[in-house]
């Protein structure tokens, strides 16, 4: 249980959309809470989430392919890039967004045989532009997915439906089609995961096995590379933080609508519409000037 | 039947190692015959054969992948590079020499999923240096070959054992494992071919079907791109030709041991050792100064 | 003549904008006709046309460069990529859209000397990002065009003015400036072609010669790679098809405005504005809920 | 202690050059011992060692960079490739042979800032050809080494002096110049290691810390990817193994001088000159026919 | 002083936003003035400025790195790409827009060790897509900037704040942290420069030295490659020019709103809003039809 | 005139093969002279010449293409890489050795349209491997040369015949075929140059014009990047220098035959065979142990 001071300013990751008790506590204490995850940017997107997605995507390949596929860690004992004369490992990436793109870059870099599935034709065309013949792109549908996981050494779940639980694309039963000691990394675990069998784990015991498939489902993957993650995050959050400190919160919110988008609670009001809808609490916008 | 003039100078492709009647005619007529195919170069290799191998290799992918895989030409109707979202065609190249390398460059260029098999680990490492994750390299053995042809849309036979008949790596029976309407290009057809079912064809009727597999076995592939082939060949042969014309044959041979290596018959003597052995005719070296 | 059933649902390519009799038949029979070619996507663009453009673009290089430039097919006998020491073939691509981009990827992949012309500076900058020194980009104007076709072995017409006839950029007279037995592929043939001398051909007799220049003007190019084309198309159309089947057409249209954009005729009304204007038939929008 | 049968045939890795008791046992029992590590190939090199060096090199980057640099494993918490906006990790590879090349490929693939040091200018030029601006090459000397390790996140020791102990290039004292929690991987550990502080470790406890620098010194690195390693090794050793089985050892040795180079002991004689010198046992060559 | 004719049409670069006397003269003479720099394009952006930015960016690397870093020109005597075994030059590019991108392409092409700083994470991600491990991307902040210039051989200032003076990112004092005889190129000199010590120079005496740092601040960089610049500019301006000539100015303006955006003065009215604001002169829009 | 001390040790570039007076002085004074330029290496080649060739090659593109092609320096005003929409500059490199390779890397890097001519097919195949479609390779003959220089903006002469004067490939008359204000860089100037009109120049006045073609013929090109050159040279020469200092010259020569190859004069004897032949002075080998 977290205790808040009356009227305090909070500037951090909140993730209260699925945490009503915490939201209610913030409202009760009239906390002025700016949530990293809902701050927007002039270029679109959620600038405080993007670097964490980039890191998680890159780590997904490293964790799954360069660590847990190794025999001493319980994997198949496959080197992703193979060596000349020996087959390369098959990496299947489900979802071609920021996480998938970064996972793909690392998998291609390690020399793996990479397949990316997505439902967006234009996103797959972007992969074709960037990676040409180094990646196979496939429309994501049940037929293609099942074909792919049968051959996979490493499957990375990188499916994101903004503001919704991730769809369960691979069932417990499907795992039986996979190779023994192959590896799954579920980067969508924050949103419930895209494998039926996923459940969140931590860095001190990151994996478990279901139907002979190793699961890596660490929710806070970027914590593994804390130095890189800290630099990436502060580069994004510092500017707003300095503005809040220098100008005062209200003036900072008045000057920058993207920061205002980050405001989740203020003076007992729930000020972010999406969060309000998700929590079924009345949405009360505030304005500053 | 070709008629030779007594003592004439012949400077061209001869290929008499397997053509005893022609060899005997050359000897009988005391023809001074320099064969392109046995001329050597200071850098090693057979400089008048190399460009033809490069062209044949590049054409192998074009003929097999960009032409005969098309539906109207009898193939599977597969686009080698696929398009974003649709699987790329599988190209299997047996033999990683000059022919294989050039076939591979074109197949990678067209976006295919390429596998190269060779028995030389260091040659496969060279592919790994050049193509990194754009090509899968495999040691050539029966197990790997059979796995590969089952998945192949296009198989290119580029096996070369210098001075010997090409080994028959794929039997007629093996073809049944292949996909219906897949394509085989046998670049080793000059040396008998590396598929059991290969038989030489010509540009005016270049293909035939065995066990539902389309065979392209044109012996003189470079003839299809006659302009390019002529430029490549004359760039290599012209220098020696001018020397023969300007200096006289004997002086030209005296000045350049690589041209001398090209001399097959002279004054009724068979002057090239390998050809002599192959024809079981006494080898009689000649010297000029 | 196609006969329609009264009130039937039609879900396919229609292309009635230039086919008034067919449009009138659809209206008369109150056909509920959804045309692939006017369905839109959330990401913009026409998702059922894009894969066909990608395939046609890639094929344009294959057909023109890897087939009809060959001597036995009537071309100059030039290998697009040349070989070391011999000049590469010149490929000129007019229009840098989806067709041009895919033609360019294949031409670069085959090692050709590629020039792309477009009137959009930002599109050319995109080519510079993607291909760096492997492609020459030129502003498309008469001077540059004429300079280019004089040197070309293969010219690919990939000009698209959405919803309009393609401009005739190269006249019959201009062809006399081109090299004898060079090749033209007109991918804009669907819209009348961008060469004055183009006329639609079919896979069974795909080429003809005007002023010593070989013309390839097959209107249905993707048909040559039917397997790839079918997979690409169904990946795009299946989802809507299932929705129509499962929900009924009206509910499917109500749920998805992009499908609604595909509706061309309904209950005797012409429901697509652009098609209506083109046919000079009154536009009568319909709504569902 | 290993017990040998009188006169048995042994075909495996022996490594007796530094193990006199085992050598003497082999001689006493008149074992016919063919050692993988001294078999040669027509292309030069030691074909049974090369794939293990390739695997060890690739793993060196994976182990050091993608695993032990992570915070939970004791490292600095640095992601080798960084993310856009955040500095990439520095990888320093000492020695540009097969191990170094493969480590370099993986480090470049992961997006690291890579420096390779070697004493051979022509080897560094080869890196420049292969990696252009993606790698910094430096002459290996004390000045450059010290500058490099000060900035390094990961140092890979890949120094090989054939048939000799690896030179100790980095002393225990030097480690104090390195960043806290940086990582060292010593691939030369088989030959004593190229860091003063290295000592061989095993997969079940692979690392230790000296002067705040994490050391990874597993002697049998390829064991971590046992499937890949087994395929790579058998592809190389199977052919000779079959020959020994099918022809008998003596005939196989008579037919292939490269296998004969692998013969270390035969009928109580030490038959490999380098091993003999190293063990100070008389060299007694044998011949077969 | 420029004299205008009463009511004349002017179609050229004007840059009057900071030049009130000229603006007033244009108004007084009722000049119909279309300014290249405010013409827009359907694709967004300022099409007559973009090619000049591309050229200036590419030249920035050439001038700074390939010319003034040379010893005879006063620089450090460093070859940007180094040679195998010798450290590459460090190029720091401040600002990742069009100028920065083109400077970066050339610097990577010359083999330099390149760092790009920008405040936009998504722009840096674009660099990561395009250049992968060939460029280091850093968030632009004071800490990163100072670290970078300390190591730099060449610093390129490519900062652009549209319609505003460039920020002074590097002070005269900061220069003391830089290496002696390093080089600065200030491409933002048109907008006042982004180095405190910058002042505009000309091609006949392009450089000066402050605190041992060579400054190159030529305002009209594209003039150095006049042929390329002319072709690039006329490709962009010719079309509008022909329209003005053929249709008359008013009709041309009526037909094309992007040309209309270029109109700065007309009939004594200041017709461009941004220019009006900047000059504090009333904005009087005009319309044509 | 250089004065030598009796019996002194000299370790530097000598270049006495064409300088008999200096050779005689060295012999008369019994100077023990080791010449950098004749030291060999275990890997073949002349290790003290290679880095200077690499630097000169890279500089050739920089000097010619990135400096003297500019208008203010007298050139055509062409930007080598062009910009999107505008033709790239044509760079012709005659000779594909070390100089040519490094010139080519820089020219490709700057985005030029590059053609490399060489008489060796296998060398051109190496370029094809390394640069694929980014470079056109042509056999070097009169026809190809003339075609190339007509189109060239920059011609780099990089012809090397070891131990002989460079052939004059381009005559004064040929220059008239070239474009006005195009640029020639003659890297073979040390050996007399490969253009008839070349004569050695210095950094303080590096260019001159003949037949409207700008000539850059600085003999000591690496001097322009003195820092890089010094590092490259000392990395190569230091090891031998230390051996001479630590062991004494005679012991150092006895221990290393590659250093011994560098010995040109010793105790009044001319000890290098090639130099002796060139100078027509008796060759008197010496041995040490």
Short mmCIF file of N, CA and C in Angstrom, two decimals, chain C residues 206-272:
data_model
loop_
_atom_site.label_atom_id
_atom_site.label_comp_id
_atom_site.label_asym_id
_atom_site.label_seq_id
_atom_site.Cartn_x
_atom_site.Cartn_y
_atom_site.Cartn_z
N UNK C 206 2.73 -11.99 -74.97
CA UNK C 206 2.86 -10.79 -74.14
C UNK C 206 3.57 -9.61 -74.78
N UNK C 207 4.29 -9.83 -75.89
CA UNK C 207 5.14 -8.74 -76.39
C UNK C 207 4.86 -8.44 -77.85
N UNK C 208 5.23 -7.22 -78.25
CA UNK C 208 5.22 -6.84 -79.65
C UNK C 208 6.29 -5.79 -79.85
N UNK C 209 6.63 -5.52 -81.11
CA UNK C 209 7.75 -4.63 -81.41
C UNK C 209 7.26 -3.41 -82.17
N UNK C 210 7.65 -2.23 -81.73
CA UNK C 210 7.41 -1.00 -82.47
C UNK C 210 8.73 -0.24 -82.54
N UNK C 211 9.08 0.20 -83.72
CA UNK C 211 10.34 0.93 -83.91
C UNK C 211 11.52 0.23 -83.26
N UNK C 212 11.58 -1.07 -83.42
CA UNK C 212 12.70 -1.88 -82.90
C UNK C 212 12.76 -1.96 -81.38
N UNK C 213 11.72 -1.49 -80.73
CA UNK C 213 11.69 -1.59 -79.27
C UNK C 213 10.63 -2.61 -78.87
N UNK C 214 11.07 -3.59 -78.04
CA UNK C 214 10.17 -4.64 -77.58
C UNK C 214 9.24 -4.07 -76.51
N UNK C 215 7.93 -4.29 -76.69
CA UNK C 215 6.95 -3.82 -75.70
C UNK C 215 6.38 -4.99 -74.94
N UNK C 216 6.37 -4.89 -73.63
CA UNK C 216 5.67 -5.87 -72.78
C UNK C 216 4.58 -5.12 -72.06
N UNK C 217 3.34 -5.43 -72.34
CA UNK C 217 2.21 -4.64 -71.82
C UNK C 217 1.10 -5.54 -71.30
N UNK C 218 1.47 -6.60 -70.57
CA UNK C 218 0.44 -7.48 -70.04
C UNK C 218 -0.33 -6.74 -68.95
N UNK C 219 -1.64 -6.72 -69.11
CA UNK C 219 -2.46 -5.97 -68.16
C UNK C 219 -2.54 -6.67 -66.81
N UNK C 220 -2.61 -7.97 -66.82
CA UNK C 220 -2.72 -8.73 -65.57
C UNK C 220 -1.39 -9.38 -65.24
N UNK C 221 -0.38 -8.57 -64.98
CA UNK C 221 0.93 -9.13 -64.69
C UNK C 221 0.92 -10.09 -63.50
N UNK C 222 0.25 -9.77 -62.39
CA UNK C 222 0.33 -10.66 -61.23
C UNK C 222 -0.13 -12.08 -61.51
N UNK C 223 -0.91 -12.26 -62.57
CA UNK C 223 -1.33 -13.61 -62.91
C UNK C 223 -0.17 -14.55 -63.20
N UNK C 224 0.98 -13.99 -63.54
CA UNK C 224 2.14 -14.84 -63.85
C UNK C 224 2.66 -15.55 -62.61
N UNK C 225 2.44 -14.95 -61.47
CA UNK C 225 2.86 -15.59 -60.21
C UNK C 225 1.61 -15.80 -59.37
N UNK C 226 0.76 -16.68 -59.86
CA UNK C 226 -0.58 -16.81 -59.31
C UNK C 226 -0.59 -17.24 -57.85
N UNK C 227 0.36 -18.05 -57.45
CA UNK C 227 0.37 -18.50 -56.07
C UNK C 227 0.66 -17.32 -55.14
N UNK C 228 1.71 -16.60 -55.43
CA UNK C 228 2.06 -15.43 -54.62
C UNK C 228 0.93 -14.41 -54.64
N UNK C 229 0.37 -14.16 -55.80
CA UNK C 229 -0.69 -13.16 -55.92
C UNK C 229 -1.93 -13.54 -55.12
N UNK C 230 -2.28 -14.81 -55.17
CA UNK C 230 -3.46 -15.27 -54.46
C UNK C 230 -3.27 -15.11 -52.96
N UNK C 231 -2.10 -15.50 -52.48
CA UNK C 231 -1.83 -15.35 -51.05
C UNK C 231 -1.87 -13.89 -50.63
N UNK C 232 -1.30 -13.02 -51.46
CA UNK C 232 -1.26 -11.61 -51.12
C UNK C 232 -2.67 -11.01 -51.11
N UNK C 233 -3.46 -11.40 -52.09
CA UNK C 233 -4.79 -10.82 -52.20
C UNK C 233 -5.73 -11.32 -51.11
N UNK C 234 -5.72 -12.62 -50.88
CA UNK C 234 -6.64 -13.14 -49.88
C UNK C 234 -6.27 -12.66 -48.48
N UNK C 235 -4.98 -12.46 -48.23
CA UNK C 235 -4.61 -11.92 -46.92
C UNK C 235 -5.29 -10.59 -46.69
N UNK C 236 -5.54 -9.86 -47.76
CA UNK C 236 -6.15 -8.54 -47.64
C UNK C 236 -7.66 -8.60 -47.69
N UNK C 237 -8.22 -9.48 -48.49
CA UNK C 237 -9.67 -9.46 -48.71
C UNK C 237 -10.42 -10.41 -47.78
N UNK C 238 -9.71 -11.37 -47.22
CA UNK C 238 -10.40 -12.42 -46.46
C UNK C 238 -11.16 -11.86 -45.26
N UNK C 239 -10.52 -10.96 -44.54
CA UNK C 239 -11.11 -10.42 -43.32
C UNK C 239 -12.48 -9.79 -43.61
N UNK C 240 -12.53 -8.94 -44.61
CA UNK C 240 -13.81 -8.34 -44.97
C UNK C 240 -14.79 -9.40 -45.45
N UNK C 241 -14.28 -10.36 -46.22
CA UNK C 241 -15.15 -11.43 -46.73
C UNK C 241 -15.80 -12.20 -45.59
N UNK C 242 -15.02 -12.51 -44.58
CA UNK C 242 -15.57 -13.23 -43.43
C UNK C 242 -16.60 -12.38 -42.70
N UNK C 243 -16.29 -11.09 -42.58
CA UNK C 243 -17.26 -10.22 -41.91
C UNK C 243 -18.59 -10.18 -42.67
N UNK C 244 -18.51 -10.08 -43.98
CA UNK C 244 -19.73 -10.07 -44.79
C UNK C 244 -20.50 -11.37 -44.59
N UNK C 245 -19.76 -12.47 -44.59
CA UNK C 245 -20.40 -13.78 -44.45
C UNK C 245 -20.99 -13.96 -43.05
N UNK C 246 -20.23 -13.55 -42.07
CA UNK C 246 -20.67 -13.80 -40.69
C UNK C 246 -21.72 -12.82 -40.19
N UNK C 247 -21.56 -11.55 -40.55
CA UNK C 247 -22.44 -10.52 -40.00
C UNK C 247 -23.59 -10.17 -40.94
N UNK C 248 -23.46 -10.54 -42.15
CA UNK C 248 -24.34 -9.98 -43.17
C UNK C 248 -23.72 -8.70 -43.71
N UNK C 249 -23.99 -8.41 -44.98
CA UNK C 249 -23.33 -7.28 -45.63
C UNK C 249 -23.63 -5.96 -44.92
N UNK C 250 -24.89 -5.73 -44.60
CA UNK C 250 -25.24 -4.42 -44.06
C UNK C 250 -24.57 -4.16 -42.72
N UNK C 251 -24.54 -5.15 -41.87
CA UNK C 251 -23.89 -4.98 -40.56
C UNK C 251 -22.38 -4.76 -40.74
N UNK C 252 -21.82 -5.50 -41.67
CA UNK C 252 -20.38 -5.36 -41.93
C UNK C 252 -20.07 -3.95 -42.42
N UNK C 253 -20.92 -3.43 -43.28
CA UNK C 253 -20.72 -2.06 -43.78
C UNK C 253 -20.90 -1.05 -42.67
N UNK C 254 -21.86 -1.30 -41.80
CA UNK C 254 -22.11 -0.38 -40.69
C UNK C 254 -20.93 -0.33 -39.73
N UNK C 255 -20.28 -1.49 -39.56
CA UNK C 255 -19.19 -1.58 -38.58
C UNK C 255 -17.87 -1.04 -39.09
N UNK C 256 -17.72 -0.89 -40.40
CA UNK C 256 -16.39 -0.60 -40.92
C UNK C 256 -16.49 0.38 -42.09
N UNK C 257 -16.12 1.62 -41.85
CA UNK C 257 -16.29 2.64 -42.88
C UNK C 257 -15.36 2.37 -44.08
N UNK C 258 -14.26 1.63 -43.84
CA UNK C 258 -13.34 1.35 -44.94
C UNK C 258 -13.95 0.36 -45.93
N UNK C 259 -14.73 -0.57 -45.40
CA UNK C 259 -15.46 -1.48 -46.28
C UNK C 259 -16.55 -0.70 -47.03
N UNK C 260 -17.19 0.20 -46.28
CA UNK C 260 -18.25 1.03 -46.90
C UNK C 260 -17.69 1.81 -48.09
N UNK C 261 -16.44 2.25 -47.96
CA UNK C 261 -15.82 2.95 -49.09
C UNK C 261 -15.71 2.06 -50.32
N UNK C 262 -15.75 0.77 -50.08
CA UNK C 262 -15.67 -0.17 -51.18
C UNK C 262 -17.00 -0.38 -51.90
N UNK C 263 -18.06 0.02 -51.23
CA UNK C 263 -19.40 -0.21 -51.83
C UNK C 263 -19.59 0.70 -53.05
N UNK C 264 -19.85 0.10 -54.20
CA UNK C 264 -20.02 0.89 -55.42
C UNK C 264 -21.49 1.01 -55.85
N UNK C 265 -22.21 -0.07 -55.70
CA UNK C 265 -23.64 0.00 -56.03
C UNK C 265 -24.42 -0.72 -54.94
N UNK C 266 -25.60 -0.21 -54.68
CA UNK C 266 -26.44 -0.82 -53.65
C UNK C 266 -27.89 -0.47 -53.93
N UNK C 267 -28.67 -1.46 -54.11
CA UNK C 267 -30.10 -1.24 -54.25
C UNK C 267 -30.41 -0.24 -55.38
N UNK C 268 -29.68 -0.33 -56.46
CA UNK C 268 -29.92 0.55 -57.59
C UNK C 268 -29.30 1.92 -57.49
N UNK C 269 -28.55 2.13 -56.44
CA UNK C 269 -27.90 3.44 -56.27
C UNK C 269 -26.41 3.32 -56.52
N UNK C 270 -25.83 4.37 -57.10
CA UNK C 270 -24.38 4.40 -57.26
C UNK C 270 -23.80 5.09 -56.04
N UNK C 271 -23.10 4.35 -55.20
CA UNK C 271 -22.79 4.81 -53.84
C UNK C 271 -21.36 5.30 -53.66
N UNK C 272 -20.58 5.29 -54.74
CA UNK C 272 -19.21 5.77 -54.60
C UNK C 272 -19.05 7.04 -55.42
#
